[in-house]
Amino acid sequence: AQSVAQPEDQVNVAEGNPLTVKCTYSVSGNPYLFWYVQYPNRGLQFLLKYITGDNLVKGSYGFEAEFNKSQTSFHLKKPSALVSDSALYFCAVRDRGNYQLIWGAGTKLIIKP
Amino acid sequence: DAGVTQSPTHLIKTRGQQVTLRCSPKSGHDTVSWYQQALGQGPQFIFQYYEEEERQRGNFPDRFSGHQFPNYSSELNVNALLLGDSALYLCASSFVRRLRTDTQYFGPGTRLTVL
């Protein structure tokens, strides 16, 4: 069965420090991988995606993610966190033979000044 | 360029009632997907509509049905509401003709509360 795991319910980072939000997946074949962010009482906002090619994907607002096929991971990273990055982050995956996105449970990112 | 819009923003219903939620896709998009997001959880896929037909369905009962109109807008209908149907309902649109690398863009959601 396809699944996505975000092992940390919450990540706390000081402003200016690098941040990492972890995601691992279980999908057959070569999946499409996505990161979205959700602010309170808002919908999901697309950050970045991995389709093929370079394992390091750059996205919106200075975020990037590294695809690691052997570890089936797609961790979200940012070199220097901002207080405004505080939000709920979701990892999602889609099997190339499928149309639906499978989602992790989300990680709450808190950036402290 | 208008993004994905959903209506209404909030809705309160009682058990057993029926509800209709509406979604207008982002300009240029032809595919609409619906998701249910319970409090504290990730979204769950309900179904996707393309060319006015349900193309794929998630693990939801037949009480959940939908429709896509010729202008690509979509409706989600839920019959015989249960307390457990209380959730944020998200609509996402995409442009399927970009093969399967399409990105889904989400609306702000409709918060449904069933009493």
mmCIF file of C-alpha atoms in Angstrom:
data_model
loop_
_atom_site.group_PDB
_atom_site.id
_atom_site.type_symbol
_atom_site.label_atom_id
_atom_site.label_comp_id
_atom_site.label_asym_id
_atom_site.label_seq_id
_atom_site.Cartn_x
_atom_site.Cartn_y
_atom_site.Cartn_z
ATOM 1 C CA ALA A 1 0.000 0.000 0.000
ATOM 2 C CA GLN A 2 1.144 3.503 -0.760
ATOM 3 C CA SER A 3 1.971 5.673 2.227
ATOM 4 C CA VAL A 4 3.783 8.805 3.315
ATOM 5 C CA ALA A 5 5.370 9.301 6.717
ATOM 6 C CA GLN A 6 6.298 12.567 8.347
ATOM 7 C CA PRO A 7 7.971 11.325 11.520
ATOM 8 C CA GLU A 8 7.940 14.623 13.397
ATOM 9 C CA ASP A 9 4.677 16.165 14.530
ATOM 10 C CA GLN A 10 6.502 19.408 15.292
ATOM 11 C CA VAL A 11 9.870 20.956 14.474
ATOM 12 C CA ASN A 12 11.235 23.936 16.394
ATOM 13 C CA VAL A 13 13.968 26.085 14.868
ATOM 14 C CA ALA A 14 15.491 29.419 15.820
ATOM 15 C CA GLU A 15 15.204 32.190 13.268
ATOM 16 C CA GLY A 16 18.244 32.290 10.991
ATOM 17 C CA ASN A 17 19.093 28.625 11.521
ATOM 18 C CA PRO A 18 18.716 25.977 8.828
ATOM 19 C CA LEU A 19 15.589 23.851 8.929
ATOM 20 C CA THR A 20 14.720 20.335 7.797
ATOM 21 C CA VAL A 21 11.287 18.746 7.679
ATOM 22 C CA LYS A 22 11.442 15.018 7.047
ATOM 23 C CA CYS A 23 9.378 12.880 4.702
ATOM 24 C CA THR A 24 9.662 9.242 3.708
ATOM 25 C CA TYR A 25 7.394 7.365 1.352
ATOM 26 C CA SER A 26 6.382 3.914 0.272
ATOM 27 C CA VAL A 27 5.276 3.843 -3.356
ATOM 28 C CA SER A 28 6.150 1.402 -6.106
ATOM 29 C CA GLY A 29 8.153 2.614 -9.059
ATOM 30 C CA ASN A 30 9.242 6.195 -9.546
ATOM 31 C CA PRO A 31 6.754 8.518 -7.863
ATOM 32 C CA TYR A 32 6.097 12.205 -8.169
ATOM 33 C CA LEU A 33 6.812 13.975 -4.845
ATOM 34 C CA PHE A 34 5.397 17.248 -3.566
ATOM 35 C CA TRP A 35 5.615 19.646 -0.634
ATOM 36 C CA TYR A 36 2.771 21.934 0.331
ATOM 37 C CA VAL A 37 2.374 24.467 3.147
ATOM 38 C CA GLN A 38 -0.815 25.308 5.002
ATOM 39 C CA TYR A 39 -1.319 28.466 7.013
ATOM 40 C CA PRO A 40 -4.098 28.617 9.659
ATOM 41 C CA ASN A 41 -7.595 28.523 8.163
ATOM 42 C CA ARG A 42 -6.149 28.499 4.662
ATOM 43 C CA GLY A 43 -5.900 26.031 1.837
ATOM 44 C CA LEU A 44 -2.735 24.251 0.773
ATOM 45 C CA GLN A 45 -0.071 26.215 -1.057
ATOM 46 C CA PHE A 46 2.302 24.451 -3.461
ATOM 47 C CA LEU A 47 6.018 24.761 -2.606
ATOM 48 C CA LEU A 48 7.878 22.398 -4.907
ATOM 49 C CA LYS A 49 7.837 19.042 -6.654
ATOM 50 C CA TYR A 50 10.173 16.329 -7.868
ATOM 51 C CA ILE A 51 9.379 14.705 -11.185
ATOM 52 C CA THR A 52 12.694 13.470 -12.531
ATOM 53 C CA GLY A 53 16.289 14.566 -12.975
ATOM 54 C CA ASP A 54 18.332 16.488 -10.418
ATOM 55 C CA ASN A 55 17.766 15.169 -6.910
ATOM 56 C CA LEU A 56 17.852 18.680 -5.427
ATOM 57 C CA VAL A 57 14.682 20.601 -6.223
ATOM 58 C CA LYS A 58 14.321 24.329 -5.588
ATOM 59 C CA GLY A 59 10.944 25.849 -4.844
ATOM 60 C CA SER A 60 9.147 28.900 -3.537
ATOM 61 C CA TYR A 61 10.270 31.154 -0.676
ATOM 62 C CA GLY A 62 13.817 29.746 -0.592
ATOM 63 C CA PHE A 63 12.753 26.172 0.143
ATOM 64 C CA GLU A 64 14.398 23.176 -1.447
ATOM 65 C CA ALA A 65 14.037 19.423 -1.138
ATOM 66 C CA GLU A 66 16.363 16.532 -1.690
ATOM 67 C CA PHE A 67 15.121 13.328 -3.267
ATOM 68 C CA ASN A 68 16.922 10.192 -2.082
ATOM 69 C CA LYS A 69 15.732 7.117 -3.922
ATOM 70 C CA SER A 70 17.694 4.573 -1.877
ATOM 71 C CA GLN A 71 16.266 5.952 1.377
ATOM 72 C CA THR A 72 12.861 6.728 -0.173
ATOM 73 C CA SER A 73 13.016 10.171 1.374
ATOM 74 C CA PHE A 74 12.164 13.681 0.231
ATOM 75 C CA HIS A 75 13.207 16.036 3.031
ATOM 76 C CA LEU A 76 12.318 19.723 2.868
ATOM 77 C CA LYS A 77 15.090 22.191 3.686
ATOM 78 C CA LYS A 78 15.811 25.884 3.980
ATOM 79 C CA PRO A 79 19.228 27.386 4.748
ATOM 80 C CA SER A 80 17.948 30.205 6.967
ATOM 81 C CA ALA A 81 14.538 30.086 8.637
ATOM 82 C CA LEU A 82 12.196 33.057 8.959
ATOM 83 C CA VAL A 83 9.501 33.539 11.609
ATOM 84 C CA SER A 84 7.028 33.786 8.722
ATOM 85 C CA ASP A 85 7.896 30.189 7.741
ATOM 86 C CA SER A 86 5.935 28.983 10.775
ATOM 87 C CA ALA A 87 3.104 26.856 9.379
ATOM 88 C CA LEU A 88 1.962 23.292 8.755
ATOM 89 C CA TYR A 89 3.923 21.432 6.087
ATOM 90 C CA PHE A 90 2.649 18.447 4.136
ATOM 91 C CA CYS A 91 4.517 15.965 1.997
ATOM 92 C CA ALA A 92 2.541 14.209 -0.742
ATOM 93 C CA VAL A 93 3.308 11.523 -3.288
ATOM 94 C CA ARG A 94 1.662 10.300 -6.450
ATOM 95 C CA ASP A 95 2.234 7.018 -8.208
ATOM 96 C CA ARG A 96 2.865 7.627 -11.918
ATOM 97 C CA GLY A 97 -0.015 5.293 -12.745
ATOM 98 C CA ASN A 98 -2.414 7.132 -10.469
ATOM 99 C CA TYR A 99 -4.136 10.481 -10.181
ATOM 100 C CA GLN A 100 -4.576 10.825 -6.441
ATOM 101 C CA LEU A 101 -2.137 12.404 -4.044
ATOM 102 C CA ILE A 102 -1.265 10.419 -0.915
ATOM 103 C CA TRP A 103 -0.481 12.710 2.003
ATOM 104 C CA GLY A 104 1.529 12.636 5.162
ATOM 105 C CA ALA A 105 -0.056 13.747 8.431
ATOM 106 C CA GLY A 106 1.788 17.048 8.391
ATOM 107 C CA THR A 107 4.582 18.640 10.421
ATOM 108 C CA LYS A 108 4.065 21.825 12.371
ATOM 109 C CA LEU A 109 7.072 24.089 11.902
ATOM 110 C CA ILE A 110 7.664 26.716 14.572
ATOM 111 C CA ILE A 111 10.330 29.338 13.995
ATOM 112 C CA LYS A 112 11.249 31.253 17.141
ATOM 113 C CA PRO A 113 12.697 34.790 16.969
ATOM 114 C CA ASP B 1 -5.357 35.514 -12.657
ATOM 115 C CA ALA B 2 -7.958 34.057 -10.309
ATOM 116 C CA GLY B 3 -6.911 31.055 -8.335
ATOM 117 C CA VAL B 4 -9.134 28.196 -7.214
ATOM 118 C CA THR B 5 -12.282 29.442 -5.529
ATOM 119 C CA GLN B 6 -14.665 27.525 -3.293
ATOM 120 C CA SER B 7 -18.057 28.281 -1.817
ATOM 121 C CA PRO B 8 -19.344 28.523 0.775
ATOM 122 C CA THR B 9 -16.537 29.231 3.224
ATOM 123 C CA HIS B 10 -18.336 27.699 6.178
ATOM 124 C CA LEU B 11 -21.388 25.504 6.476
ATOM 125 C CA ILE B 12 -23.289 24.030 9.396
ATOM 126 C CA LYS B 13 -25.631 21.097 8.830
ATOM 127 C CA THR B 14 -27.385 18.496 10.953
ATOM 128 C CA ARG B 15 -27.086 14.738 10.711
ATOM 129 C CA GLY B 16 -29.022 13.235 7.826
ATOM 130 C CA GLN B 17 -29.055 16.383 5.740
ATOM 131 C CA GLN B 18 -27.500 16.813 2.326
ATOM 132 C CA VAL B 19 -24.872 19.377 1.319
ATOM 133 C CA THR B 20 -23.445 20.729 -1.936
ATOM 134 C CA LEU B 21 -20.029 22.359 -2.124
ATOM 135 C CA ARG B 22 -18.810 24.267 -5.153
ATOM 136 C CA CYS B 23 -15.441 24.820 -6.780
ATOM 137 C CA SER B 24 -14.200 26.937 -9.667
ATOM 138 C CA PRO B 25 -10.794 25.899 -10.990
ATOM 139 C CA LYS B 26 -7.844 28.130 -11.691
ATOM 140 C CA SER B 27 -8.005 29.764 -15.110
ATOM 141 C CA GLY B 28 -6.717 27.378 -17.784
ATOM 142 C CA HIS B 29 -7.188 24.258 -15.679
ATOM 143 C CA ASP B 30 -9.452 21.414 -16.778
ATOM 144 C CA THR B 31 -9.289 18.901 -13.917
ATOM 145 C CA VAL B 32 -10.751 19.102 -10.430
ATOM 146 C CA SER B 33 -9.937 16.914 -7.434
ATOM 147 C CA TRP B 34 -11.699 16.895 -4.085
ATOM 148 C CA TYR B 35 -10.127 16.108 -0.726
ATOM 149 C CA GLN B 36 -11.390 15.782 2.833
ATOM 150 C CA GLN B 37 -9.120 17.056 5.592
ATOM 151 C CA ALA B 38 -10.123 16.119 9.130
ATOM 152 C CA LEU B 39 -8.737 18.176 11.977
ATOM 153 C CA GLY B 40 -5.075 17.419 12.602
ATOM 154 C CA GLN B 41 -4.726 15.110 9.614
ATOM 155 C CA GLY B 42 -3.525 15.205 6.057
ATOM 156 C CA PRO B 43 -6.024 15.427 3.202
ATOM 157 C CA GLN B 44 -7.758 12.292 1.952
ATOM 158 C CA PHE B 45 -8.548 11.954 -1.752
ATOM 159 C CA ILE B 46 -12.269 11.733 -2.524
ATOM 160 C CA PHE B 47 -12.334 11.777 -6.344
ATOM 161 C CA GLN B 48 -11.103 13.527 -9.463
ATOM 162 C CA TYR B 49 -13.134 14.839 -12.383
ATOM 163 C CA TYR B 50 -11.910 15.314 -15.926
ATOM 164 C CA GLU B 51 -13.984 15.914 -19.058
ATOM 165 C CA GLU B 52 -17.116 15.884 -16.891
ATOM 166 C CA GLU B 53 -16.521 12.346 -15.694
ATOM 167 C CA GLU B 54 -15.219 10.839 -12.481
ATOM 168 C CA ARG B 55 -11.800 9.559 -13.440
ATOM 169 C CA GLN B 56 -10.654 8.127 -10.122
ATOM 170 C CA ARG B 57 -12.203 7.651 -6.707
ATOM 171 C CA GLY B 58 -10.709 7.265 -3.277
ATOM 172 C CA ASN B 59 -12.027 5.147 -0.447
ATOM 173 C CA PHE B 60 -15.230 7.089 0.210
ATOM 174 C CA PRO B 61 -18.804 5.760 0.296
ATOM 175 C CA ASP B 62 -21.395 6.420 -2.385
ATOM 176 C CA ARG B 63 -22.883 9.151 -0.188
ATOM 177 C CA PHE B 64 -20.135 11.289 -1.688
ATOM 178 C CA SER B 65 -20.828 12.202 -5.288
ATOM 179 C CA GLY B 66 -19.738 14.891 -7.651
ATOM 180 C CA HIS B 67 -20.194 16.605 -10.913
ATOM 181 C CA GLN B 68 -18.104 18.607 -13.344
ATOM 182 C CA PHE B 69 -19.672 21.163 -15.662
ATOM 183 C CA PRO B 70 -18.630 22.118 -19.207
ATOM 184 C CA ASN B 71 -16.854 25.220 -17.834
ATOM 185 C CA TYR B 72 -14.737 22.837 -15.658
ATOM 186 C CA SER B 73 -16.287 23.957 -12.375
ATOM 187 C CA SER B 74 -17.324 21.205 -10.019
ATOM 188 C CA GLU B 75 -19.664 20.297 -7.203
ATOM 189 C CA LEU B 76 -19.258 17.874 -4.334
ATOM 190 C CA ASN B 77 -22.451 16.439 -2.892
ATOM 191 C CA VAL B 78 -22.681 14.576 0.382
ATOM 192 C CA ASN B 79 -25.926 12.835 1.337
ATOM 193 C CA ALA B 80 -27.117 11.546 4.699
ATOM 194 C CA LEU B 81 -24.529 13.525 6.624
ATOM 195 C CA LEU B 82 -22.795 11.916 9.580
ATOM 196 C CA LEU B 83 -20.989 13.596 12.441
ATOM 197 C CA GLY B 84 -17.760 12.157 11.032
ATOM 198 C CA ASP B 85 -18.212 14.133 7.826
ATOM 199 C CA SER B 86 -17.223 17.285 9.707
ATOM 200 C CA ALA B 87 -14.004 18.421 8.042
ATOM 201 C CA LEU B 88 -12.358 20.915 5.734
ATOM 202 C CA TYR B 89 -13.200 20.062 2.134
ATOM 203 C CA LEU B 90 -10.538 21.095 -0.321
ATOM 204 C CA CYS B 91 -10.813 21.453 -4.049
ATOM 205 C CA ALA B 92 -7.719 21.317 -6.231
ATOM 206 C CA SER B 93 -7.398 22.051 -9.922
ATOM 207 C CA SER B 94 -4.760 21.070 -12.455
ATOM 208 C CA PHE B 95 -4.065 21.021 -16.175
ATOM 209 C CA VAL B 96 -4.030 17.393 -17.125
ATOM 210 C CA ARG B 97 -2.795 17.839 -20.656
ATOM 211 C CA ARG B 98 0.676 18.338 -19.254
ATOM 212 C CA LEU B 99 0.742 14.600 -19.049
ATOM 213 C CA ARG B 100 0.893 13.504 -15.449
ATOM 214 C CA THR B 101 3.355 16.010 -14.121
ATOM 215 C CA ASP B 102 0.533 18.423 -13.411
ATOM 216 C CA THR B 103 0.611 20.242 -10.103
ATOM 217 C CA GLN B 104 -2.602 20.485 -8.122
ATOM 218 C CA TYR B 105 -3.453 23.977 -6.871
ATOM 219 C CA PHE B 106 -5.797 24.238 -3.932
ATOM 220 C CA GLY B 107 -8.635 26.502 -2.976
ATOM 221 C CA PRO B 108 -9.145 27.845 0.555
ATOM 222 C CA GLY B 109 -11.572 25.065 1.439
ATOM 223 C CA THR B 110 -15.079 24.788 2.838
ATOM 224 C CA ARG B 111 -15.356 24.089 6.548
ATOM 225 C CA LEU B 112 -18.308 21.731 7.072
ATOM 226 C CA THR B 113 -19.628 21.170 10.575
ATOM 227 C CA VAL B 114 -22.242 18.464 11.128
ATOM 228 C CA LEU B 115 -24.219 18.684 14.374
#
